[in-house]
mmCIF file of C-alpha atoms in Angstrom:
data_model
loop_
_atom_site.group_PDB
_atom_site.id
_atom_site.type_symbol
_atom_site.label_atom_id
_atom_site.label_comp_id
_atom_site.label_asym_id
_atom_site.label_seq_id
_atom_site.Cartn_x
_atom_site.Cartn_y
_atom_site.Cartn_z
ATOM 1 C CA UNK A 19 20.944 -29.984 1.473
ATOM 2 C CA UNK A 20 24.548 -30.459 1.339
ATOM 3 C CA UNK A 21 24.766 -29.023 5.170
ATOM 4 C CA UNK A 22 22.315 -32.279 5.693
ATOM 5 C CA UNK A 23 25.158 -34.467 3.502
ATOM 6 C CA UNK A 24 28.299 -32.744 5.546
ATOM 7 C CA UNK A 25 26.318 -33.777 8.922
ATOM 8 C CA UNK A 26 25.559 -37.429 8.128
ATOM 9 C CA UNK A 27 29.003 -37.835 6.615
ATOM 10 C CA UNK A 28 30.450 -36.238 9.874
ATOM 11 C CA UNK A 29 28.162 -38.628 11.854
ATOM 12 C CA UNK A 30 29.048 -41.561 10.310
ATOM 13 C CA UNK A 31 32.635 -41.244 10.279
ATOM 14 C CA UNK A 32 32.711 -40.301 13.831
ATOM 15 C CA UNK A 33 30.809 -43.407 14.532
ATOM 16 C CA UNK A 34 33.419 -45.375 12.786
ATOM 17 C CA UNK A 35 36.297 -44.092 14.387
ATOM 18 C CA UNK A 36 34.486 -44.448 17.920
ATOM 19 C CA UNK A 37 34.127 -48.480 16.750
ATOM 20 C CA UNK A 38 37.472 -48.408 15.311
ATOM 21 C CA UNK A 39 38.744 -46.644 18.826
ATOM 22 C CA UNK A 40 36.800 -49.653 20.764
ATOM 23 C CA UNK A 41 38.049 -52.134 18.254
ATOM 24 C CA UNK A 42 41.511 -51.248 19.079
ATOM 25 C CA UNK A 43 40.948 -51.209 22.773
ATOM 26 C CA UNK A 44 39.854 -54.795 22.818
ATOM 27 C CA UNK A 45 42.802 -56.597 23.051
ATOM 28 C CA UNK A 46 44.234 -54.425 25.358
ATOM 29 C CA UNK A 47 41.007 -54.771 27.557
ATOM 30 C CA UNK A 48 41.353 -58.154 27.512
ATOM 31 C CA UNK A 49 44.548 -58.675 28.513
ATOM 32 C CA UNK A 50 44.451 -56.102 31.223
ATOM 33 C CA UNK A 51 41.260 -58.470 32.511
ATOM 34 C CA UNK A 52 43.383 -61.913 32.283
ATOM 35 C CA UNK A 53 47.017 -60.169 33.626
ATOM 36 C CA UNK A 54 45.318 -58.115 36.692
ATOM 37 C CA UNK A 55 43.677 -61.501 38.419
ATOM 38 C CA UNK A 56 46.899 -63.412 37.204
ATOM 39 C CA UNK A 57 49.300 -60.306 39.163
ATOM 40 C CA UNK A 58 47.093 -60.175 42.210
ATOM 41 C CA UNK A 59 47.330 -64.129 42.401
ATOM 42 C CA UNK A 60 50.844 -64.340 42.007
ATOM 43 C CA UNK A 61 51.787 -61.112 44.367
ATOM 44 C CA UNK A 62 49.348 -62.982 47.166
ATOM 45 C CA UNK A 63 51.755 -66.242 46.737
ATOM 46 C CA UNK A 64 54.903 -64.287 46.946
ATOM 47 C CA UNK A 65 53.809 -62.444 50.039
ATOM 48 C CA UNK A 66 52.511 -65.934 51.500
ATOM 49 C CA UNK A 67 54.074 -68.045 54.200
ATOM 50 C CA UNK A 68 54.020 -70.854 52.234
ATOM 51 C CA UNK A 69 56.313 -69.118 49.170
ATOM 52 C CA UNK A 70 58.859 -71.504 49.680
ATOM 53 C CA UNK A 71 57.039 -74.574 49.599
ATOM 54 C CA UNK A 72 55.068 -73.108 46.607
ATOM 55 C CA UNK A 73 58.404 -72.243 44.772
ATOM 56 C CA UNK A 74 59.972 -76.234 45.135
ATOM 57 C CA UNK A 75 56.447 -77.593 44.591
ATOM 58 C CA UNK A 76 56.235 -75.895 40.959
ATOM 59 C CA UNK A 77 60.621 -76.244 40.365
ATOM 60 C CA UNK A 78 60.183 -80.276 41.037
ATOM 61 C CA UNK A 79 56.661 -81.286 40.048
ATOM 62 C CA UNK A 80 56.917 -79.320 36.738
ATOM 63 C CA UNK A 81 59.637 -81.393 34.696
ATOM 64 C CA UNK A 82 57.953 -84.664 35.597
ATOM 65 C CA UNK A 83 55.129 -83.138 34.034
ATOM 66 C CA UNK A 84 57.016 -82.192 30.938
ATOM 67 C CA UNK A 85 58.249 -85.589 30.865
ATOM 68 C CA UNK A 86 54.945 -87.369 31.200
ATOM 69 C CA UNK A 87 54.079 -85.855 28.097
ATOM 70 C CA UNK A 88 56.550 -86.777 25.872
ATOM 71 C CA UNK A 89 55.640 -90.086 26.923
ATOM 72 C CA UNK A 90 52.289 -89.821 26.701
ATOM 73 C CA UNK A 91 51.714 -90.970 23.094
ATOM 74 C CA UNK A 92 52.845 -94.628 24.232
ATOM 75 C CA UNK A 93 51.031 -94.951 27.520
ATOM 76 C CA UNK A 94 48.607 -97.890 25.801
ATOM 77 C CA UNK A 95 51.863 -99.944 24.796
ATOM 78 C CA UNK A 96 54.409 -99.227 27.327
ATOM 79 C CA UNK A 97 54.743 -99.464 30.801
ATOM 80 C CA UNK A 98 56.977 -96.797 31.429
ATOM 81 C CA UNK A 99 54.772 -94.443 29.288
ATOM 82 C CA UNK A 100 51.774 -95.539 31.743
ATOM 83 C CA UNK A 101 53.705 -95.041 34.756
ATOM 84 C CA UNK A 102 54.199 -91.476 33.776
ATOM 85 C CA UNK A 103 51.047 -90.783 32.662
ATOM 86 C CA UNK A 104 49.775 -91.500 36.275
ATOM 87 C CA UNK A 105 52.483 -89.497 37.504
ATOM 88 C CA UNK A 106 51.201 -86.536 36.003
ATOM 89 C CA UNK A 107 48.635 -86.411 37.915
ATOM 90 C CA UNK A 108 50.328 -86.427 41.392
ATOM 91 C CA UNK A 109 52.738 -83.492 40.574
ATOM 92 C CA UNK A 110 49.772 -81.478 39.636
ATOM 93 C CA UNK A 111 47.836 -82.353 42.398
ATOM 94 C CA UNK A 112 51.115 -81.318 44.468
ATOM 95 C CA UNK A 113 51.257 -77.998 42.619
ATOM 96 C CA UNK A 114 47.390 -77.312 43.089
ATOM 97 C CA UNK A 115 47.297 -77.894 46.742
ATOM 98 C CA UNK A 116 50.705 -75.782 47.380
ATOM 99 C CA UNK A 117 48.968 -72.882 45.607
ATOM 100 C CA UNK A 118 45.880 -73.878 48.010
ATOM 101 C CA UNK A 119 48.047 -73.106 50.853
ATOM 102 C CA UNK A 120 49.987 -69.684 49.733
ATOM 103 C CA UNK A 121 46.160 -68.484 49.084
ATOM 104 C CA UNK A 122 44.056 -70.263 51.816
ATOM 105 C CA UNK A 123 46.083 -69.159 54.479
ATOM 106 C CA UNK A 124 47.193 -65.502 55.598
ATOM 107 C CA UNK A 125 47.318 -66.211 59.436
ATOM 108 C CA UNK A 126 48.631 -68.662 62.134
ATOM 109 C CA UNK A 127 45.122 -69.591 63.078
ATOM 110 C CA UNK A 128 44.054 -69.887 58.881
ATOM 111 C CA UNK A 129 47.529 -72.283 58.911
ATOM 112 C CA UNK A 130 46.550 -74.638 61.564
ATOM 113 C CA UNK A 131 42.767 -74.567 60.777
ATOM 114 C CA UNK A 132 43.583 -75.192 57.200
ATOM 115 C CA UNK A 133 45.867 -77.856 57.951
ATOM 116 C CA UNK A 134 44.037 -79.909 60.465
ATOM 117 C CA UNK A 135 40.125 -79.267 59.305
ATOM 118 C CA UNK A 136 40.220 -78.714 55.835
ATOM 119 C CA UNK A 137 38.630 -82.090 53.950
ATOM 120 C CA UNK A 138 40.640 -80.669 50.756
ATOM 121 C CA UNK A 139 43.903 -80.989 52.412
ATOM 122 C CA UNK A 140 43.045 -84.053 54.250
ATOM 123 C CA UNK A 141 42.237 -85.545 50.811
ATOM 124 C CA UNK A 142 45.893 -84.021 49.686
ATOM 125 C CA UNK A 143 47.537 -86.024 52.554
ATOM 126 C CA UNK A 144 45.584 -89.353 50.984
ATOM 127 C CA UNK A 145 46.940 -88.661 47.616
ATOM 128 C CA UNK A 146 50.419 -87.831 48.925
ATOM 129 C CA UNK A 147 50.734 -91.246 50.489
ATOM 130 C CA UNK A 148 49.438 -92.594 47.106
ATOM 131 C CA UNK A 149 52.048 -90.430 45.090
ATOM 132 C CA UNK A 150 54.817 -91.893 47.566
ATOM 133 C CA UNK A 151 53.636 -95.552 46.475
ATOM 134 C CA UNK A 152 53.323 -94.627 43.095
ATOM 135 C CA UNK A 153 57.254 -93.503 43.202
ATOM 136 C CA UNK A 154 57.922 -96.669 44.773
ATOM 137 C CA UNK A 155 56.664 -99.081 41.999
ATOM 138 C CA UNK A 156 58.376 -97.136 39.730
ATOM 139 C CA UNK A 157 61.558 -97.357 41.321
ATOM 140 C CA UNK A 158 60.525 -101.680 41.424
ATOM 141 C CA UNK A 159 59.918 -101.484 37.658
ATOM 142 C CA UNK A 160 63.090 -99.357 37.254
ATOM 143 C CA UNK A 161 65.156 -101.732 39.116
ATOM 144 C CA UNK A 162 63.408 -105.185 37.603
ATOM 145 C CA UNK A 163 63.414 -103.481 33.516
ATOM 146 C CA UNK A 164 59.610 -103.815 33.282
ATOM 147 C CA UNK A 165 59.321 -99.977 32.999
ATOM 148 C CA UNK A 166 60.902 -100.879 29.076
ATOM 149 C CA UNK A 167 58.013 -103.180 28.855
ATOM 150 C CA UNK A 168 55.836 -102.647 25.414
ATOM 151 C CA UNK A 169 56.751 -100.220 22.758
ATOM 152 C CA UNK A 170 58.567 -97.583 23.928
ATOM 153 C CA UNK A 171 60.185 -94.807 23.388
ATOM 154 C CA UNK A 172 64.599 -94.827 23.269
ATOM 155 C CA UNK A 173 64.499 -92.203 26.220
ATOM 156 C CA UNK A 174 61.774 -93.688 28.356
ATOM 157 C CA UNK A 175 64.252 -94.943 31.118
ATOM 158 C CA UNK A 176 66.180 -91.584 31.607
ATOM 159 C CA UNK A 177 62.272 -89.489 31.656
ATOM 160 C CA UNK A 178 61.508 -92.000 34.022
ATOM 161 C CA UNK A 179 64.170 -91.796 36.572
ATOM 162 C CA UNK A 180 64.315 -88.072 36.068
ATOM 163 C CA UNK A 181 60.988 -88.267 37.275
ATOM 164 C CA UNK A 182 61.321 -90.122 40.071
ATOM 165 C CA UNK A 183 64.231 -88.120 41.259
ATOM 166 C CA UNK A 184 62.090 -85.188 40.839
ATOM 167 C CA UNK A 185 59.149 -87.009 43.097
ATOM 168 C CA UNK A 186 62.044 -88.249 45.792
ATOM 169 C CA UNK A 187 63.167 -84.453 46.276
ATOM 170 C CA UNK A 188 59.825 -82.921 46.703
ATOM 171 C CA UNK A 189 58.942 -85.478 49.464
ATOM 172 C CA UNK A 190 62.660 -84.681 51.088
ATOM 173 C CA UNK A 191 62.715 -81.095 50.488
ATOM 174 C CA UNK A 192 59.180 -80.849 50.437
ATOM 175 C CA UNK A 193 58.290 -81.447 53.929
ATOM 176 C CA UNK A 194 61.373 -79.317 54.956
ATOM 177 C CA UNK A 195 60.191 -76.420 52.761
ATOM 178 C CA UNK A 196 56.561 -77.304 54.617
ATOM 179 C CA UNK A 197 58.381 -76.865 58.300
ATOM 180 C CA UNK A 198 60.241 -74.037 57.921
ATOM 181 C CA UNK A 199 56.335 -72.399 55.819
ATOM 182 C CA UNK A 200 54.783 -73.243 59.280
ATOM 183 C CA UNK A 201 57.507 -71.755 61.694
ATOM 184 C CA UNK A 202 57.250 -68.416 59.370
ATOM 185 C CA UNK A 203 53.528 -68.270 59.408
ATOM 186 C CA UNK A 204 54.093 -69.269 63.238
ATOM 187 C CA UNK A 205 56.420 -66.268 64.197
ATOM 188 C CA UNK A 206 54.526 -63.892 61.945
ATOM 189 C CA UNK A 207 51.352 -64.915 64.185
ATOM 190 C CA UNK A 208 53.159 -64.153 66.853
ATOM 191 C CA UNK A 209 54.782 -60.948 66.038
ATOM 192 C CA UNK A 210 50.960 -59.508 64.974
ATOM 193 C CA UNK A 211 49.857 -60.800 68.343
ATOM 194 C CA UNK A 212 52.450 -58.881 70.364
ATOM 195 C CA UNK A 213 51.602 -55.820 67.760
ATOM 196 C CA UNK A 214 48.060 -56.337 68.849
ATOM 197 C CA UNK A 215 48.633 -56.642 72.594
ATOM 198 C CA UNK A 216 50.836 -53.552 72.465
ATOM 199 C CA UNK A 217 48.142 -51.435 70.302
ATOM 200 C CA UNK A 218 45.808 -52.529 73.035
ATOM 201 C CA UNK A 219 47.618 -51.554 75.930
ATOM 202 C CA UNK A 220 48.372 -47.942 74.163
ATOM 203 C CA UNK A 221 44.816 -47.574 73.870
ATOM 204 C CA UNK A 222 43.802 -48.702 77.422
ATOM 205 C CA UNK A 223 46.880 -46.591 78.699
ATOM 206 C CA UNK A 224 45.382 -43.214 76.951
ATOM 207 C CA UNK A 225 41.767 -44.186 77.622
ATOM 208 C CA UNK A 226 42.481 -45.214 81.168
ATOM 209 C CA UNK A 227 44.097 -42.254 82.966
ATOM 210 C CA UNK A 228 41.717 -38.839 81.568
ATOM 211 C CA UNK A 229 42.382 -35.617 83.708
ATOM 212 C CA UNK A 230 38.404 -35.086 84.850
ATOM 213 C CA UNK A 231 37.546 -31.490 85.997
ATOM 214 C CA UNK A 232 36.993 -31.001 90.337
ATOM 215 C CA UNK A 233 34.597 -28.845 90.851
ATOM 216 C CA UNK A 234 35.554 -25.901 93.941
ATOM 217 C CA UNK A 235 33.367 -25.906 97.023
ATOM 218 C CA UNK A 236 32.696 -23.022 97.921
#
């Protein structure tokens, strides 16, 4: 009888430690599930061609966003608030299509196919023209005080123009950072094409010229 006891207490505090064990183990299963994708993602953008772009896309579409949403509690009674409301949602587009880039493309041929065929990016290049309007009204209510129009708050003009300085870089140094992505991915294609041509010619050169045994005539 008190063998039976020892047993089931045995077996039941073994199962409690095992749930305790598991218990434990959960948050650091989780977060091994959520960092791992998050690593791999950001190692593939730092090994990308289009790093650089990525890098000034999220360094000058961030802060407008930041900005946008201090304002954000006034967007219904001021224009300034409004105008970077709607501003927020060009610099993320901008940040979501340069992360499109760093992970959609891993080749020449992926850059140029991605870049001329893609409806996603041809949609980007829509928007972009729409962001660079967008900036420009801003700068007209900037320059003609209706961006203090409506209740607003004391720092609306300085968020403002930080945020269109912000949108006037990334266009300038944007589309720089873009050239000098595609000349990179360019040469890299071009350096794994000579690797490939030279590979290729190795293994025609070794496969080409085999010694075959003549037989004597006797």
């Amino acid at each position: 009888m008190a063998a039976i006891l020892c047993q089931s207490i045995s077996s039941l505090c073994s199962s409690l430690c095992s749930g305790c064990g598991q218990l434990c183990k959960l948050p650091c299963t989780m977060c091994s599930a959520v960092s791992k994708p998050l690593c791999e993602g950001i190692k593939t953008i730092c090994t990308s061609h289009f790093c650089i772009y990525t890098t000034l896309a999220l360094g000058l579409n961030i802060p407008p966003v930041i900005f946008g949403f201090e304002s954000l509690a006034y967007s219904s009674t001021c224009k300034g608030s409004l105008w970077l409301g709607i501003n927020i949602l060009f610099c993320v587009a901008h940040i979501v299509a340069a992360f499109y880039l760093a992970t959609k493309t891993t080749s020449w041929n992926e850059t140029m196919q991605t870049l001329c065929y893609d409806p996603w990016i041809a949609a980007y290049i829509l928007t972009c023209i729409a962001s660079f309007v967008w900036l420009g009204i801003g700068m007209s209510w900037a320059v003609s005080g209706e961006m203090l129009n409506g209740n607003c708050p004391g720092n609306i003009q300085s968020l403002s123009n930080n945020s269109m300085y912000c949108g006037y870089a990334f266009f300038a140094l944007g589309c720089s950072a873009l050239f000098i992505s595609m000349a990179i991915s360019m040469c890299m294609g071009r350096r794994e094409s000579n690797q490939q041509q030279q590979q290729q010619q190795q293994q025609n050169s070794t496969t080409g010229y085999v010694a075959f045994p003549v037989a004597n005539k006797v």
